[in-house]
């Protein structure tokens, strides 16, 4: 059999390279109308009075009074209004849409809307906890009472903006009298469909959601598009015309979800030999104005508490705080980057505190197959980290460099992170909430259609999922088609999130293809469906966060080398080396592409990407203010993929998408820490922060 | 009012539209050439790049008036060339395109770069492409694609 990892041409390469691929804003329809959002300019206020101007013919305004169903976006927490009603809780909160045929007229109508506010006291600090979670492993209380020494450190992370190059957007139109169709830049067709159904209080048949080509998402198009779609659906029903709503960059950056700022307190109980007996950890996340997915983000952060280490006794807790700022949400890594930054820095800082070699100290705590996970589940599968770490240190000449750069005034450093990422939804999420279903349909002409809700947003899902079907069936590529998902055609195979697409959806497709192959009847139409079943070994107690949080884990090692200018404190990333275990790469080139792109975002999170708000207003609101890496900033990468096939993954594949992001920040922060000889507790480590550290000798 | 005339993808065109409109909007709306994308609308991301007399420019910053009498090539026009075919192949083999929203702009920017430096060094590529943002790839696969295209297509640029 040929190796599944061998790369094939990307399914959508030609149309994307030539500019033929149609993104939401490229869609043209006769009689197209447009929409613009009227937004709050206050962080927290009562809406005392709203006065709309007299509208010219063909123009409408929709607000919460037009909603026939629920005025909230269907999510885990149902606290996020579709349109503000009575009160606004963040700058940029949507109040109404103005829709009509001419964008300039729409603009002028927006300018004539008068809103009278009564300002209320805004909160920007971690003070109003709305979600609390906690779990324990072993007996942390006894461990802490027996500790020879207790060491505590606090780690903070800032916002990160997904900065997909295509801003959010939809086109919506009516089919017949009451069916609303929405074509959009989305990760989760059924999240959008379910949200719109709730807001319109309509039947499933009356909402159709189709994915347009997606110009990058990274989590940013997981839940936010549901909000836009609900608003647009209400407008389409009222205006009865096609409406295009595309955000401009500034609007997108001010109002869409971002990575949660966090503050994590790590406390270690050490024994007389300097071993970590127990860790107490508390993570605080800033949800912004509405909770949305923040509780689940908190879970993933907490579950990553010991990352690639085994610590026998843990006391882990977390809070989600609401503040009067833009709601935060999904972003590649989903809570794990914040926690992995904290634990990786903490392990290094503990070693330094104990005057031990950080590499040896970390090695002594490394997780092994058979160990208990943070939530007292089991690491069942082989862990290749010894070999992976050796490979990474050899590739980068780590051990020599770490000694050489320890000399004073070298202004060069090398940092290393070890990490894992749980594949798929947490705990019983797949079996209880998602219940993924996939379908293969074979026509009379023996052509096979892949019918899943998984979205290709650049990560190559179209190519890899089709490849799984093609290779399993043993048919030529042109005999199989994978179109953009349309909820009228595809079953709900779940959202395109959580590093689940290759492993869960791909796994179901390989089962379906196997069944189709075994029952193949030439010249007959056939349909095969498969539904997800939780592996029997996965036992999870959601209430106590105990058991196997994930069926499988992907693993990684990142090494980053930097130089720091002693004059400007500018950081230059010189080189990046990575080693990953993703089970089995379904397509090597695509996995390396994910690795390169993920580490670029992860490293930039650690030193480059600065976003702040001032009294609730985002200050970095365009691509000039908010700096993402350019080709000059990004360093050369060298990446090695280890095979470690997972028995239940298609061809052995585990999760890929998020793994390459989560270790970037601590690796670059540790490199900077070495280069400047000062400990880092906060990211992004900007030149301003480095200057402060050097000038004030803070620890 | 006299019409504004220019060469669009090798064809002479005339238009009476408002000459202060952005070239990007005129391409996308009036001519249906949607291969040029709007990523930021302020000249930072390069997704809207087109060739103006063979050099890459941000069409979101360019009023239509400034193309009077000049040659405008969008990705749709460039896609008909042999150099594009070589570059497309190289981008595919090196994995230089993921979500694809920045890709047409990169193709235009790379064409402009290879005309200037037919055998570019890594540093020349990195500096020249710094006006085009990509959030998916981390650039290294794009840089490899440029080098592959330069090699495979030697003599074309």
CSV table of C-alpha atoms in Angstrom, one decimal, chain A residues 180-518:
chain,number,residue,atom,x,y,z
A,180,UNK,CA,-33.5,32.2,4.3
A,181,UNK,CA,-30.3,31.1,2.6
A,182,UNK,CA,-27.0,32.4,4.0
A,183,UNK,CA,-23.6,32.0,2.2
A,184,UNK,CA,-20.8,32.9,4.4
A,185,UNK,CA,-17.2,32.8,5.6
A,186,UNK,CA,-17.7,30.3,8.3
A,187,UNK,CA,-16.2,27.3,10.2
A,188,UNK,CA,-19.4,25.7,11.4
A,189,UNK,CA,-22.4,25.6,9.0
A,190,UNK,CA,-24.6,23.9,11.6
A,191,UNK,CA,-23.8,26.3,14.4
A,192,UNK,CA,-25.0,29.1,12.0
A,193,UNK,CA,-28.1,27.1,11.0
A,194,UNK,CA,-29.1,26.3,14.6
A,195,UNK,CA,-28.5,29.8,15.7
A,196,UNK,CA,-30.6,31.3,12.9
A,197,UNK,CA,-33.5,28.8,13.6
A,198,UNK,CA,-33.6,29.9,17.2
A,199,UNK,CA,-33.6,33.6,16.3
A,200,UNK,CA,-36.3,33.2,13.6
A,201,UNK,CA,-38.2,30.6,15.6
A,202,UNK,CA,-38.6,28.7,12.3
A,203,UNK,CA,-38.4,25.1,11.0
A,204,UNK,CA,-35.2,23.5,10.0
A,205,UNK,CA,-36.4,23.6,6.4
A,206,UNK,CA,-36.6,27.4,6.4
A,207,UNK,CA,-32.8,28.0,6.9
A,208,UNK,CA,-30.1,26.9,4.6
A,209,UNK,CA,-26.4,27.7,5.2
A,210,UNK,CA,-23.7,27.3,2.6
A,211,UNK,CA,-20.0,27.8,3.0
A,212,UNK,CA,-18.3,30.2,0.7
A,213,UNK,CA,-14.5,30.0,0.2
A,214,UNK,CA,-13.1,30.9,3.6
A,215,UNK,CA,-10.1,33.3,3.7
A,216,UNK,CA,-8.7,32.2,7.0
A,217,UNK,CA,-10.5,31.6,10.3
A,218,UNK,CA,-8.3,30.3,13.1
A,219,UNK,CA,-11.3,30.1,15.4
A,220,UNK,CA,-12.4,33.6,14.6
A,221,UNK,CA,-15.2,32.2,12.4
A,222,UNK,CA,-16.3,29.6,14.9
A,223,UNK,CA,-19.0,31.4,16.8
A,224,UNK,CA,-19.0,35.0,15.7
A,225,UNK,CA,-20.5,34.3,12.3
A,226,UNK,CA,-23.7,33.0,14.0
A,227,UNK,CA,-24.3,36.5,15.4
A,228,UNK,CA,-23.9,38.1,11.9
A,229,UNK,CA,-26.1,35.4,10.3
A,230,UNK,CA,-28.9,35.9,12.9
A,231,UNK,CA,-29.0,39.6,12.2
A,232,UNK,CA,-28.8,39.2,8.4
A,233,UNK,CA,-31.6,36.6,8.4
A,234,UNK,CA,-33.9,38.9,10.2
A,235,UNK,CA,-33.1,41.6,7.7
A,236,UNK,CA,-33.5,39.4,4.7
A,237,UNK,CA,-37.0,38.3,5.9
A,238,UNK,CA,-38.0,41.9,6.3
A,239,UNK,CA,-36.5,43.4,3.1
A,240,UNK,CA,-37.1,40.3,0.9
A,241,UNK,CA,-34.0,41.1,-1.1
A,242,UNK,CA,-30.5,39.6,-1.3
A,243,UNK,CA,-28.3,41.4,1.2
A,244,UNK,CA,-24.5,41.4,1.4
A,245,UNK,CA,-22.9,42.2,4.7
A,246,UNK,CA,-19.1,42.3,4.6
A,247,UNK,CA,-17.1,43.9,7.5
A,248,UNK,CA,-14.4,46.4,6.8
A,249,UNK,CA,-11.1,45.6,8.5
A,250,UNK,CA,-11.5,48.1,11.3
A,251,UNK,CA,-15.0,47.0,12.1
A,252,UNK,CA,-13.9,43.4,12.1
A,253,UNK,CA,-11.0,44.1,14.5
A,254,UNK,CA,-13.0,46.2,16.9
A,255,UNK,CA,-16.1,43.9,17.3
A,256,UNK,CA,-15.1,40.3,16.6
A,257,UNK,CA,-14.0,37.8,19.2
A,258,UNK,CA,-10.3,37.5,20.2
A,259,UNK,CA,-8.1,35.3,22.3
A,260,UNK,CA,-8.9,35.8,26.0
A,261,UNK,CA,-6.4,37.8,28.0
A,262,UNK,CA,-5.4,35.7,31.0
A,263,UNK,CA,-3.8,35.7,34.4
A,264,UNK,CA,-2.5,32.4,35.8
A,265,UNK,CA,-1.2,31.9,39.3
A,266,UNK,CA,1.0,28.8,39.6
A,267,UNK,CA,2.1,27.5,43.0
A,268,UNK,CA,4.4,24.5,43.5
A,269,UNK,CA,5.1,22.4,46.5
A,270,UNK,CA,8.7,21.2,46.3
A,271,UNK,CA,10.3,18.4,48.3
A,272,UNK,CA,13.9,18.4,49.7
A,273,UNK,CA,15.3,17.1,46.4
A,274,UNK,CA,13.7,19.8,44.4
A,275,UNK,CA,11.1,17.6,42.9
A,276,UNK,CA,7.6,19.1,42.3
A,277,UNK,CA,5.2,17.3,44.6
A,278,UNK,CA,2.1,19.2,43.7
A,279,UNK,CA,0.9,22.3,41.8
A,280,UNK,CA,-1.9,24.6,42.6
A,281,UNK,CA,-3.0,26.6,39.6
A,282,UNK,CA,-5.6,29.2,39.1
A,283,UNK,CA,-6.4,30.6,35.7
A,284,UNK,CA,-8.5,33.8,35.2
A,285,UNK,CA,-9.9,34.5,31.7
A,286,UNK,CA,-11.4,37.8,30.5
A,287,UNK,CA,-14.5,36.9,28.6
A,288,UNK,CA,-15.4,40.4,27.6
A,289,UNK,CA,-19.1,41.4,27.8
A,290,UNK,CA,-20.7,38.0,27.1
A,291,UNK,CA,-19.7,34.5,28.2
A,292,UNK,CA,-20.3,32.7,24.9
A,293,UNK,CA,-17.8,29.9,24.6
A,294,UNK,CA,-15.6,31.2,27.4
A,295,UNK,CA,-16.5,28.4,29.9
A,296,UNK,CA,-15.2,25.8,27.4
A,297,UNK,CA,-12.1,27.8,26.7
A,298,UNK,CA,-11.5,27.8,30.5
A,299,UNK,CA,-11.9,24.0,30.6
A,300,UNK,CA,-9.3,23.5,27.9
A,301,UNK,CA,-6.9,25.9,29.6
A,302,UNK,CA,-7.3,24.1,32.9
A,303,UNK,CA,-6.9,20.6,31.4
A,304,UNK,CA,-3.6,21.7,29.9
A,305,UNK,CA,-2.3,22.6,33.3
A,306,UNK,CA,0.6,20.2,33.4
A,307,UNK,CA,1.1,20.0,29.6
A,308,UNK,CA,3.8,17.4,28.8
A,309,UNK,CA,4.7,16.7,32.5
A,310,UNK,CA,3.2,14.4,35.1
A,311,UNK,CA,2.6,15.9,38.5
A,312,UNK,CA,0.9,13.6,41.0
A,313,UNK,CA,-1.0,16.1,43.0
A,314,UNK,CA,-2.9,19.0,41.5
A,315,UNK,CA,-5.4,21.6,42.7
A,316,UNK,CA,-6.7,23.4,39.6
A,317,UNK,CA,-9.3,26.1,39.5
A,318,UNK,CA,-10.4,28.8,37.1
A,319,UNK,CA,-12.8,31.7,36.7
A,320,UNK,CA,-14.3,33.4,33.7
A,321,UNK,CA,-14.8,37.1,34.4
A,322,UNK,CA,-17.1,39.3,32.4
A,323,UNK,CA,-15.9,42.8,31.6
A,324,UNK,CA,-17.3,45.6,29.5
A,325,UNK,CA,-15.2,44.9,26.5
A,326,UNK,CA,-15.5,43.0,23.2
A,327,UNK,CA,-16.5,39.4,23.8
A,328,UNK,CA,-13.6,36.9,23.5
A,329,UNK,CA,-13.9,33.5,22.0
A,330,UNK,CA,-12.4,30.7,20.0
A,331,UNK,CA,-8.9,31.1,18.6
A,332,UNK,CA,-6.7,28.2,17.5
A,333,UNK,CA,-5.5,26.6,20.8
A,334,UNK,CA,-8.7,27.6,22.7
A,335,UNK,CA,-7.2,28.3,26.1
A,336,UNK,CA,-4.3,26.0,25.9
A,337,UNK,CA,-1.8,28.6,24.7
A,338,UNK,CA,-2.4,30.7,27.8
A,339,UNK,CA,-1.8,27.7,30.1
A,340,UNK,CA,1.1,26.2,28.2
A,341,UNK,CA,2.8,29.6,28.4
A,342,UNK,CA,2.3,29.6,32.2
A,343,UNK,CA,3.4,26.0,32.9
A,344,UNK,CA,6.4,26.1,30.5
A,345,UNK,CA,7.7,29.3,32.0
A,346,UNK,CA,7.0,28.1,35.5
A,347,UNK,CA,8.9,24.8,35.1
A,348,UNK,CA,11.9,26.9,33.8
A,349,UNK,CA,11.6,29.4,36.6
A,350,UNK,CA,11.4,26.7,39.2
A,351,UNK,CA,14.6,25.1,37.9
A,352,UNK,CA,16.3,28.5,38.0
A,353,UNK,CA,15.0,29.1,41.5
A,354,UNK,CA,16.4,25.7,42.6
A,355,UNK,CA,19.7,26.4,40.7
A,356,UNK,CA,19.1,23.3,38.7
A,357,UNK,CA,19.6,22.8,35.0
A,358,UNK,CA,16.2,23.5,33.4
A,359,UNK,CA,16.6,20.8,30.8
A,360,UNK,CA,17.3,18.1,33.4
A,361,UNK,CA,14.6,19.4,35.8
A,362,UNK,CA,12.0,19.3,33.0
A,363,UNK,CA,13.1,15.8,32.0
A,364,UNK,CA,12.7,14.6,35.5
A,365,UNK,CA,9.0,15.5,35.4
A,366,UNK,CA,8.2,14.4,31.8
A,367,UNK,CA,5.0,12.5,31.2
A,368,UNK,CA,5.3,8.8,30.3
A,369,UNK,CA,3.0,6.3,28.7
A,370,UNK,CA,0.7,4.8,31.5
A,371,UNK,CA,1.0,7.9,33.7
A,372,UNK,CA,-2.2,9.6,35.0
A,373,UNK,CA,-3.2,12.7,33.1
A,374,UNK,CA,-4.0,16.0,34.9
A,375,UNK,CA,-7.6,14.8,35.2
A,376,UNK,CA,-6.6,11.3,36.4
A,377,UNK,CA,-7.2,9.7,33.0
A,378,UNK,CA,-4.5,7.6,31.4
A,379,UNK,CA,-1.9,8.3,28.8
A,380,UNK,CA,-2.7,5.0,27.0
A,381,UNK,CA,-0.7,5.5,23.8
A,382,UNK,CA,3.0,5.5,23.3
A,383,UNK,CA,4.7,8.9,24.0
A,384,UNK,CA,7.6,9.6,21.8
A,385,UNK,CA,8.8,12.8,23.5
A,386,UNK,CA,12.3,11.4,24.5
A,387,UNK,CA,13.1,10.8,20.9
A,388,UNK,CA,11.4,14.0,19.7
A,389,UNK,CA,13.3,16.1,22.2
A,390,UNK,CA,16.5,14.5,21.2
A,391,UNK,CA,15.8,15.2,17.5
A,392,UNK,CA,14.8,18.8,18.2
A,393,UNK,CA,17.9,19.5,20.3
A,394,UNK,CA,20.2,17.9,17.7
A,395,UNK,CA,18.6,19.8,14.8
A,396,UNK,CA,19.0,23.1,16.6
A,397,UNK,CA,22.3,22.4,18.4
A,398,UNK,CA,20.4,23.4,21.5
A,399,UNK,CA,22.7,22.2,24.2
A,400,UNK,CA,25.8,24.0,22.8
A,401,UNK,CA,23.9,27.2,22.2
A,402,UNK,CA,22.2,27.3,25.5
A,403,UNK,CA,25.6,27.2,27.2
A,404,UNK,CA,27.2,29.7,24.7
A,405,UNK,CA,24.3,32.2,25.1
A,406,UNK,CA,24.5,32.1,28.9
A,407,UNK,CA,27.5,34.4,28.7
A,408,UNK,CA,26.8,38.1,29.5
A,409,UNK,CA,26.1,40.6,26.8
A,410,UNK,CA,25.6,38.1,24.0
A,411,UNK,CA,22.0,39.3,23.5
A,412,UNK,CA,21.2,36.0,22.0
A,413,UNK,CA,19.0,33.2,23.4
A,414,UNK,CA,17.4,29.9,22.7
A,415,UNK,CA,14.2,28.6,24.2
A,416,UNK,CA,12.4,25.3,24.2
A,417,UNK,CA,8.8,24.3,24.9
A,418,UNK,CA,7.3,20.8,25.3
A,419,UNK,CA,3.6,20.4,25.0
A,420,UNK,CA,0.6,18.3,24.0
A,421,UNK,CA,-2.8,19.0,22.6
A,422,UNK,CA,-6.0,17.0,23.3
A,423,UNK,CA,-7.6,15.9,20.1
A,424,UNK,CA,-11.3,16.6,19.5
A,425,UNK,CA,-13.9,18.0,21.9
A,426,UNK,CA,-13.3,17.8,25.6
A,427,UNK,CA,-14.6,14.8,27.5
A,428,UNK,CA,-18.0,13.7,26.4
A,429,UNK,CA,-18.5,16.6,24.0
A,430,UNK,CA,-18.3,14.5,20.9
A,431,UNK,CA,-20.7,11.8,22.2
A,432,UNK,CA,-23.2,14.0,24.1
A,433,UNK,CA,-23.3,17.2,22.2
A,434,UNK,CA,-21.9,16.8,18.7
A,435,UNK,CA,-23.0,13.3,17.7
A,436,UNK,CA,-21.2,13.7,14.4
A,437,UNK,CA,-22.7,12.1,11.3
A,438,UNK,CA,-21.1,11.7,7.9
A,439,UNK,CA,-22.5,10.5,4.6
A,440,UNK,CA,-21.1,9.1,1.3
A,441,UNK,CA,-23.5,9.1,-1.7
A,442,UNK,CA,-22.7,7.1,-4.8
A,443,UNK,CA,-24.6,7.9,-7.9
A,444,UNK,CA,-25.7,5.5,-10.6
A,445,UNK,CA,-22.7,6.6,-12.5
A,446,UNK,CA,-20.5,5.4,-9.6
A,447,UNK,CA,-19.5,8.9,-8.7
A,448,UNK,CA,-19.0,9.4,-5.0
A,449,UNK,CA,-19.9,12.6,-3.1
A,450,UNK,CA,-18.4,13.3,0.3
A,451,UNK,CA,-21.1,14.8,2.4
A,452,UNK,CA,-19.8,16.4,5.6
A,453,UNK,CA,-20.1,19.8,7.3
A,454,UNK,CA,-16.3,20.2,7.6
A,455,UNK,CA,-15.1,23.4,6.1
A,456,UNK,CA,-11.8,23.9,4.2
A,457,UNK,CA,-10.6,27.2,5.6
A,458,UNK,CA,-7.1,26.8,4.2
A,459,UNK,CA,-6.1,23.9,6.4
A,460,UNK,CA,-6.6,21.5,3.5
A,461,UNK,CA,-9.7,19.6,4.8
A,462,UNK,CA,-11.0,19.2,1.3
A,463,UNK,CA,-7.8,17.5,0.2
A,464,UNK,CA,-7.1,15.3,3.2
A,465,UNK,CA,-10.7,14.2,3.8
A,466,UNK,CA,-11.2,13.4,0.1
A,467,UNK,CA,-7.9,11.6,0.2
A,468,UNK,CA,-9.1,9.3,3.0
A,469,UNK,CA,-12.2,8.4,1.0
A,470,UNK,CA,-10.3,7.9,-2.3
A,471,UNK,CA,-7.5,5.8,-0.8
A,472,UNK,CA,-10.0,3.7,1.2
A,473,UNK,CA,-12.2,3.1,-1.8
A,474,UNK,CA,-9.2,2.6,-4.1
A,475,UNK,CA,-10.8,4.8,-6.9
A,476,UNK,CA,-9.3,7.6,-8.9
A,477,UNK,CA,-9.5,11.2,-7.5
A,478,UNK,CA,-11.8,12.4,-10.2
A,479,UNK,CA,-14.4,9.8,-9.2
A,480,UNK,CA,-14.9,11.6,-5.8
A,481,UNK,CA,-16.3,15.1,-5.2
A,482,UNK,CA,-16.2,17.2,-2.1
A,483,UNK,CA,-18.1,20.5,-2.5
A,484,UNK,CA,-18.4,23.3,0.0
A,485,UNK,CA,-20.9,22.1,2.6
A,486,UNK,CA,-24.5,23.1,2.1
A,487,UNK,CA,-26.8,22.2,5.0
A,488,UNK,CA,-29.5,21.2,2.5
A,489,UNK,CA,-27.2,18.4,1.4
A,490,UNK,CA,-24.8,17.4,4.2
A,491,UNK,CA,-25.5,15.9,7.6
A,492,UNK,CA,-24.1,17.5,10.7
A,493,UNK,CA,-20.6,16.2,11.1
A,494,UNK,CA,-19.9,18.8,13.7
A,495,UNK,CA,-18.1,22.1,13.6
A,496,UNK,CA,-14.6,22.6,12.0
A,497,UNK,CA,-12.8,23.2,15.3
A,498,UNK,CA,-10.9,21.6,18.2
A,499,UNK,CA,-8.4,19.6,16.0
A,500,UNK,CA,-11.2,17.2,15.4
A,501,UNK,CA,-11.6,17.3,11.6
A,502,UNK,CA,-8.9,14.9,10.5
A,503,UNK,CA,-9.3,12.5,13.5
A,504,UNK,CA,-13.1,12.4,14.1
A,505,UNK,CA,-14.6,13.4,10.7
A,506,UNK,CA,-11.8,11.7,8.8
A,507,UNK,CA,-12.2,8.6,11.0
A,508,UNK,CA,-15.9,8.4,10.3
A,509,UNK,CA,-15.3,8.9,6.5
A,510,UNK,CA,-12.8,6.1,6.4
A,511,UNK,CA,-15.3,3.8,8.1
A,512,UNK,CA,-18.0,4.9,5.6
A,513,UNK,CA,-15.7,4.4,2.7
A,514,UNK,CA,-14.8,0.9,3.9
A,515,UNK,CA,-18.5,0.0,4.2
A,516,UNK,CA,-19.2,1.4,0.7
A,517,UNK,CA,-16.3,-0.5,-0.7
A,518,UNK,CA,-17.5,-3.8,0.8
